[in-house]
């Protein structure tokens, strides 16, 4: 460290590091400097800390704190970018393949972080070298109670719950590698004793989509998981009489096999319904 380094800088960095504060806003800096500090002084301090490498822009008005020993570290951290969104009040959650990887149902999808974002909350995220942050609009299916805060690479970040992740994976199977990727994830969930399958069915019913409930019911059984009578009742409670559905699309361009239990036509080739292989 430089001999002429401002002791105030040291106090601030040490305070944040000791208290395990990883992200700060301009107002956080102002408060840390003292109640009488104005915003201009806080902004000048931020400029100095950025110049020395102790702060790095993580989002609009949000900065990542680097420990003193890493003062010259300049690498971009995609997890810090995502955590900065939560600090800015953006309504989102980490979901789909990324959440499945976090829950150890599939290998981590390196290079891509998938975020489900509410309409009107689509953020402007600075580029992160080597990592793509993909955003999916899930406004009508956001379901706030099913958003949980998980510790991810040292940051507290909103995720879809395990149960909601399962529903989302079936709802938008194209985001997880099609039906092969979807079934692979579902097969992995069999090892997770913490999944509440009755709750999975309840969440699916809250999406207000009969077709989703039918697809979920059939795919979960295809993956070798047995529904309870309670879960089956929840999945079927909204079904209109004589309602049929297709596994893939509206079925206008093909036929398939009828499944009477779930009243769904399986119009996807069998080869596409074989779970992807791989070692977790």
CSV table of C-alpha atoms in Angstrom, one decimal:
chain,number,residue,atom,x,y,z
A,1,UNK,CA,0.0,0.0,0.0
A,2,UNK,CA,1.1,3.5,-0.7
A,3,UNK,CA,2.5,5.5,2.2
A,4,UNK,CA,0.5,8.6,1.4
A,5,UNK,CA,-2.8,6.7,1.2
A,6,UNK,CA,-5.7,8.6,2.7
A,7,UNK,CA,-6.5,7.0,6.1
A,8,UNK,CA,-10.2,7.7,5.4
A,9,UNK,CA,-10.0,5.3,2.5
A,10,UNK,CA,-8.6,2.6,4.8
A,11,UNK,CA,-11.3,3.2,7.3
A,12,UNK,CA,-14.0,2.8,4.7
A,13,UNK,CA,-12.6,-0.3,3.1
A,14,UNK,CA,-11.7,-2.0,6.4
A,15,UNK,CA,-15.2,-1.3,7.7
A,16,UNK,CA,-16.8,-2.9,4.6
A,17,UNK,CA,-14.5,-5.9,4.6
A,18,UNK,CA,-14.9,-6.5,8.3
A,19,UNK,CA,-18.7,-6.3,8.0
A,20,UNK,CA,-18.6,-8.5,4.9
A,21,UNK,CA,-20.2,-5.7,2.8
A,22,UNK,CA,-19.6,-6.6,-0.8
A,23,UNK,CA,-21.8,-4.0,-2.6
A,24,UNK,CA,-22.3,-0.3,-1.8
A,25,UNK,CA,-24.3,2.5,-3.3
A,26,UNK,CA,-23.5,6.2,-3.3
A,27,UNK,CA,-25.7,6.7,-0.2
A,28,UNK,CA,-24.0,3.8,1.6
A,29,UNK,CA,-20.6,5.5,1.0
A,30,UNK,CA,-22.0,8.8,2.3
A,31,UNK,CA,-23.4,7.2,5.4
A,32,UNK,CA,-20.1,5.3,6.0
A,33,UNK,CA,-18.2,8.6,5.8
A,34,UNK,CA,-20.4,10.2,8.5
A,35,UNK,CA,-23.9,11.8,8.9
A,36,UNK,CA,-22.6,15.2,7.9
A,37,UNK,CA,-21.1,14.1,4.6
A,38,UNK,CA,-22.9,15.4,1.5
A,39,UNK,CA,-23.4,13.6,-1.8
A,40,UNK,CA,-20.7,15.5,-3.6
A,41,UNK,CA,-18.1,14.4,-1.0
A,42,UNK,CA,-19.3,10.8,-1.3
A,43,UNK,CA,-19.0,10.9,-5.1
A,44,UNK,CA,-15.5,12.3,-4.9
A,45,UNK,CA,-14.6,9.5,-2.5
A,46,UNK,CA,-16.1,6.9,-4.8
A,47,UNK,CA,-13.9,8.3,-7.7
A,48,UNK,CA,-10.8,8.0,-5.6
A,49,UNK,CA,-11.6,4.4,-4.5
A,50,UNK,CA,-12.4,3.4,-8.1
A,51,UNK,CA,-9.1,4.9,-9.3
A,52,UNK,CA,-7.2,2.8,-6.7
A,53,UNK,CA,-9.2,-0.3,-7.7
A,54,UNK,CA,-11.0,-0.7,-4.4
A,55,UNK,CA,-14.4,-0.1,-6.0
A,56,UNK,CA,-15.7,-1.5,-9.3
A,57,UNK,CA,-18.9,-0.5,-11.0
A,58,UNK,CA,-21.4,-3.4,-10.6
A,59,UNK,CA,-24.5,-1.6,-11.9
A,60,UNK,CA,-26.0,1.9,-12.1
A,61,UNK,CA,-25.0,3.6,-8.8
A,62,UNK,CA,-23.8,0.3,-7.3
A,63,UNK,CA,-20.2,-0.7,-6.6
A,64,UNK,CA,-18.4,-3.9,-5.8
A,65,UNK,CA,-15.9,-3.6,-2.9
A,66,UNK,CA,-12.5,-5.2,-3.4
A,67,UNK,CA,-10.4,-6.0,-0.3
A,68,UNK,CA,-7.2,-4.1,0.2
A,69,UNK,CA,-5.1,-7.0,-0.9
A,70,UNK,CA,-6.9,-6.9,-4.2
A,71,UNK,CA,-6.8,-3.2,-4.7
A,72,UNK,CA,-5.6,-3.5,-8.3
A,73,UNK,CA,-8.0,-6.3,-9.3
A,74,UNK,CA,-10.1,-5.3,-12.3
A,75,UNK,CA,-11.8,-8.6,-13.4
A,76,UNK,CA,-15.5,-8.3,-14.0
A,77,UNK,CA,-17.7,-10.5,-11.7
A,78,UNK,CA,-21.0,-11.5,-13.2
A,79,UNK,CA,-22.4,-12.5,-9.8
A,80,UNK,CA,-21.7,-9.0,-8.6
A,81,UNK,CA,-23.6,-7.6,-11.6
A,82,UNK,CA,-26.6,-9.7,-10.7
A,83,UNK,CA,-26.4,-8.9,-7.0
A,84,UNK,CA,-26.3,-5.2,-8.0
A,85,UNK,CA,-29.6,-5.5,-9.7
A,86,UNK,CA,-31.2,-6.6,-6.5
A,87,UNK,CA,-29.7,-3.7,-4.6
A,88,UNK,CA,-31.2,-1.4,-7.2
A,89,UNK,CA,-34.6,-2.8,-6.6
A,90,UNK,CA,-35.0,-4.6,-9.9
A,91,UNK,CA,-37.7,-7.3,-9.7
A,92,UNK,CA,-36.1,-10.5,-10.9
A,93,UNK,CA,-35.0,-14.0,-9.9
A,94,UNK,CA,-32.3,-16.4,-11.1
A,95,UNK,CA,-34.1,-19.3,-12.7
A,96,UNK,CA,-34.3,-22.1,-15.3
A,97,UNK,CA,-30.9,-23.8,-16.1
A,98,UNK,CA,-29.0,-21.5,-13.7
A,99,UNK,CA,-31.3,-22.3,-10.8
A,100,UNK,CA,-31.2,-26.0,-11.6
A,101,UNK,CA,-27.4,-25.8,-11.6
A,102,UNK,CA,-27.4,-24.1,-8.2
A,103,UNK,CA,-29.7,-26.8,-6.8
A,104,UNK,CA,-27.3,-29.4,-8.3
A,105,UNK,CA,-29.9,-30.9,-10.7
A,106,UNK,CA,-27.7,-30.2,-13.7
A,107,UNK,CA,-24.1,-29.1,-14.3
A,108,UNK,CA,-23.7,-25.3,-14.0
A,109,UNK,CA,-24.4,-23.6,-17.3
A,110,UNK,CA,-21.1,-21.8,-17.5
A,111,UNK,CA,-21.2,-18.7,-19.7
A,112,UNK,CA,-24.9,-17.9,-19.2
A,113,UNK,CA,-26.9,-16.6,-16.3
A,114,UNK,CA,-30.7,-16.8,-16.8
A,115,UNK,CA,-32.8,-14.2,-15.1
A,116,UNK,CA,-36.6,-14.1,-15.0
A,117,UNK,CA,-37.7,-10.4,-15.0
A,118,UNK,CA,-41.0,-8.7,-14.4
A,119,UNK,CA,-42.2,-6.4,-17.2
A,120,UNK,CA,-41.1,-2.9,-16.7
A,121,UNK,CA,-38.1,-4.0,-14.7
A,122,UNK,CA,-35.8,-5.0,-17.6
A,123,UNK,CA,-32.4,-3.6,-16.5
A,124,UNK,CA,-29.5,-2.3,-18.5
A,125,UNK,CA,-26.6,-4.6,-17.5
A,126,UNK,CA,-23.0,-3.7,-18.5
A,127,UNK,CA,-21.2,-6.4,-20.5
A,128,UNK,CA,-19.4,-9.0,-18.5
A,129,UNK,CA,-16.5,-10.6,-20.3
A,130,UNK,CA,-17.2,-14.3,-21.1
A,131,UNK,CA,-20.7,-14.4,-19.5
A,132,UNK,CA,-24.0,-13.7,-21.1
A,133,UNK,CA,-26.9,-12.6,-18.9
A,134,UNK,CA,-30.1,-13.7,-20.5
A,135,UNK,CA,-33.4,-12.1,-19.4
A,136,UNK,CA,-36.9,-13.8,-19.7
A,137,UNK,CA,-40.2,-12.0,-19.2
A,138,UNK,CA,-42.2,-13.9,-16.6
A,139,UNK,CA,-44.6,-11.1,-15.5
A,140,UNK,CA,-47.8,-13.0,-15.1
A,141,UNK,CA,-46.0,-16.0,-13.5
A,142,UNK,CA,-43.7,-14.1,-11.2
A,143,UNK,CA,-45.2,-15.4,-8.0
A,144,UNK,CA,-43.4,-13.4,-5.3
A,145,UNK,CA,-43.9,-15.9,-2.5
A,146,UNK,CA,-41.8,-18.4,-4.5
A,147,UNK,CA,-38.8,-16.2,-4.7
A,148,UNK,CA,-36.1,-17.1,-2.2
A,149,UNK,CA,-32.8,-15.5,-1.3
A,150,UNK,CA,-29.8,-17.8,-1.7
A,151,UNK,CA,-26.1,-17.2,-1.1
A,152,UNK,CA,-24.4,-17.5,-4.5
A,153,UNK,CA,-20.7,-16.9,-4.8
A,154,UNK,CA,-20.8,-14.8,-1.6
A,155,UNK,CA,-23.8,-12.7,-2.7
A,156,UNK,CA,-27.4,-12.8,-1.5
A,157,UNK,CA,-29.4,-13.1,-4.7
A,158,UNK,CA,-33.1,-13.9,-5.4
A,159,UNK,CA,-33.7,-17.4,-6.9
A,160,UNK,CA,-36.9,-19.3,-7.9
A,161,UNK,CA,-37.7,-21.8,-5.2
A,162,UNK,CA,-36.9,-25.5,-6.0
A,163,UNK,CA,-40.6,-26.1,-6.7
A,164,UNK,CA,-41.0,-23.1,-8.9
A,165,UNK,CA,-37.8,-23.9,-10.8
A,166,UNK,CA,-39.4,-27.3,-11.7
A,167,UNK,CA,-42.6,-25.6,-13.0
A,168,UNK,CA,-40.6,-23.0,-15.0
A,169,UNK,CA,-38.4,-25.7,-16.5
A,170,UNK,CA,-41.5,-27.5,-17.9
A,171,UNK,CA,-43.3,-24.2,-18.8
A,172,UNK,CA,-40.3,-23.0,-21.0
A,173,UNK,CA,-38.5,-26.2,-21.8
A,174,UNK,CA,-36.9,-24.5,-24.9
A,175,UNK,CA,-34.7,-22.6,-22.4
A,176,UNK,CA,-33.2,-25.7,-20.9
A,177,UNK,CA,-32.3,-27.7,-24.0
A,178,UNK,CA,-35.7,-28.9,-25.1
A,179,UNK,CA,-37.5,-32.0,-23.7
A,180,UNK,CA,-34.3,-33.9,-23.4
A,181,UNK,CA,-32.8,-31.2,-21.1
A,182,UNK,CA,-36.1,-30.8,-19.2
A,183,UNK,CA,-36.3,-34.6,-18.5
A,184,UNK,CA,-32.7,-34.7,-17.4
A,185,UNK,CA,-33.4,-32.0,-14.8
A,186,UNK,CA,-36.6,-33.8,-13.7
A,187,UNK,CA,-34.8,-37.1,-13.3
A,188,UNK,CA,-32.1,-35.4,-11.1
A,189,UNK,CA,-34.8,-34.0,-8.8
A,190,UNK,CA,-35.6,-37.5,-7.7
A,191,UNK,CA,-32.5,-37.4,-5.5
A,192,UNK,CA,-33.6,-34.2,-3.8
A,193,UNK,CA,-35.7,-35.1,-0.8
A,194,UNK,CA,-36.4,-31.4,0.0
A,195,UNK,CA,-38.6,-31.0,-3.1
A,196,UNK,CA,-42.3,-30.7,-2.1
A,197,UNK,CA,-44.1,-32.2,-5.1
A,198,UNK,CA,-47.6,-31.3,-3.7
A,199,UNK,CA,-46.4,-27.7,-3.7
A,200,UNK,CA,-45.0,-28.1,-7.3
A,201,UNK,CA,-48.6,-29.1,-8.4
A,202,UNK,CA,-50.1,-26.2,-6.4
A,203,UNK,CA,-47.7,-23.7,-8.1
A,204,UNK,CA,-48.5,-25.1,-11.5
A,205,UNK,CA,-52.2,-24.6,-10.9
A,206,UNK,CA,-51.5,-20.9,-10.0
A,207,UNK,CA,-50.1,-20.4,-13.5
A,208,UNK,CA,-53.7,-20.7,-14.8
A,209,UNK,CA,-52.7,-23.0,-17.7
A,210,UNK,CA,-54.4,-26.3,-18.2
A,211,UNK,CA,-51.9,-27.3,-20.8
A,212,UNK,CA,-49.0,-26.6,-18.5
A,213,UNK,CA,-50.6,-28.8,-15.8
A,214,UNK,CA,-51.0,-31.6,-18.2
A,215,UNK,CA,-47.5,-31.4,-19.6
A,216,UNK,CA,-46.1,-31.2,-16.1
A,217,UNK,CA,-48.1,-34.2,-14.9
A,218,UNK,CA,-47.0,-36.4,-17.9
A,219,UNK,CA,-43.3,-35.3,-17.9
A,220,UNK,CA,-42.8,-35.8,-14.2
A,221,UNK,CA,-44.2,-39.3,-14.5
A,222,UNK,CA,-42.1,-39.9,-17.6
A,223,UNK,CA,-39.0,-39.0,-15.4
A,224,UNK,CA,-40.0,-41.7,-13.0
A,225,UNK,CA,-41.6,-39.6,-10.2
A,226,UNK,CA,-44.9,-40.6,-8.7
A,227,UNK,CA,-47.5,-37.9,-8.0
A,228,UNK,CA,-49.5,-38.1,-4.8
A,229,UNK,CA,-53.4,-38.1,-5.0
A,230,UNK,CA,-53.4,-34.6,-3.6
A,231,UNK,CA,-51.0,-33.4,-6.3
A,232,UNK,CA,-53.0,-35.0,-9.1
A,233,UNK,CA,-56.1,-33.4,-7.7
A,234,UNK,CA,-54.4,-30.0,-7.8
A,235,UNK,CA,-53.2,-30.5,-11.3
A,236,UNK,CA,-56.6,-31.5,-12.6
A,237,UNK,CA,-58.9,-29.1,-10.7
A,238,UNK,CA,-59.1,-26.6,-13.5
A,239,UNK,CA,-59.6,-29.0,-16.4
A,240,UNK,CA,-62.7,-28.3,-18.5
A,241,UNK,CA,-64.6,-31.4,-19.7
A,242,UNK,CA,-63.3,-33.1,-22.9
A,243,UNK,CA,-60.2,-30.8,-23.0
A,244,UNK,CA,-57.3,-32.2,-25.0
A,245,UNK,CA,-53.8,-30.7,-25.2
A,246,UNK,CA,-50.6,-31.4,-27.1
A,247,UNK,CA,-47.2,-31.8,-25.5
A,248,UNK,CA,-45.6,-29.6,-28.2
A,249,UNK,CA,-47.3,-26.6,-29.6
A,250,UNK,CA,-50.9,-26.7,-30.8
A,251,UNK,CA,-50.5,-29.9,-32.8
A,252,UNK,CA,-51.6,-28.5,-36.1
A,253,UNK,CA,-48.6,-29.9,-37.9
A,254,UNK,CA,-48.6,-33.5,-36.7
A,255,UNK,CA,-50.2,-36.3,-34.7
A,256,UNK,CA,-49.1,-38.3,-31.7
A,257,UNK,CA,-50.0,-40.8,-29.0
A,258,UNK,CA,-53.0,-40.1,-26.7
A,259,UNK,CA,-52.4,-40.4,-23.0
A,260,UNK,CA,-55.8,-40.8,-21.3
A,261,UNK,CA,-54.6,-40.2,-17.7
A,262,UNK,CA,-53.3,-36.7,-18.5
A,263,UNK,CA,-55.6,-36.2,-21.6
A,264,UNK,CA,-52.6,-35.1,-23.7
A,265,UNK,CA,-51.3,-36.0,-27.1
A,266,UNK,CA,-47.6,-36.8,-27.1
A,267,UNK,CA,-46.6,-35.3,-30.5
A,268,UNK,CA,-42.8,-35.3,-29.8
A,269,UNK,CA,-40.6,-38.0,-31.3
A,270,UNK,CA,-39.4,-40.6,-28.7
A,271,UNK,CA,-35.8,-39.7,-29.4
A,272,UNK,CA,-36.4,-36.2,-28.2
A,273,UNK,CA,-37.9,-37.6,-25.0
A,274,UNK,CA,-34.7,-39.4,-23.9
A,275,UNK,CA,-33.0,-37.5,-21.1
A,276,UNK,CA,-29.6,-36.0,-21.9
A,277,UNK,CA,-26.8,-38.0,-20.5
A,278,UNK,CA,-24.0,-36.5,-18.4
A,279,UNK,CA,-22.2,-36.6,-15.1
A,280,UNK,CA,-23.2,-34.2,-12.4
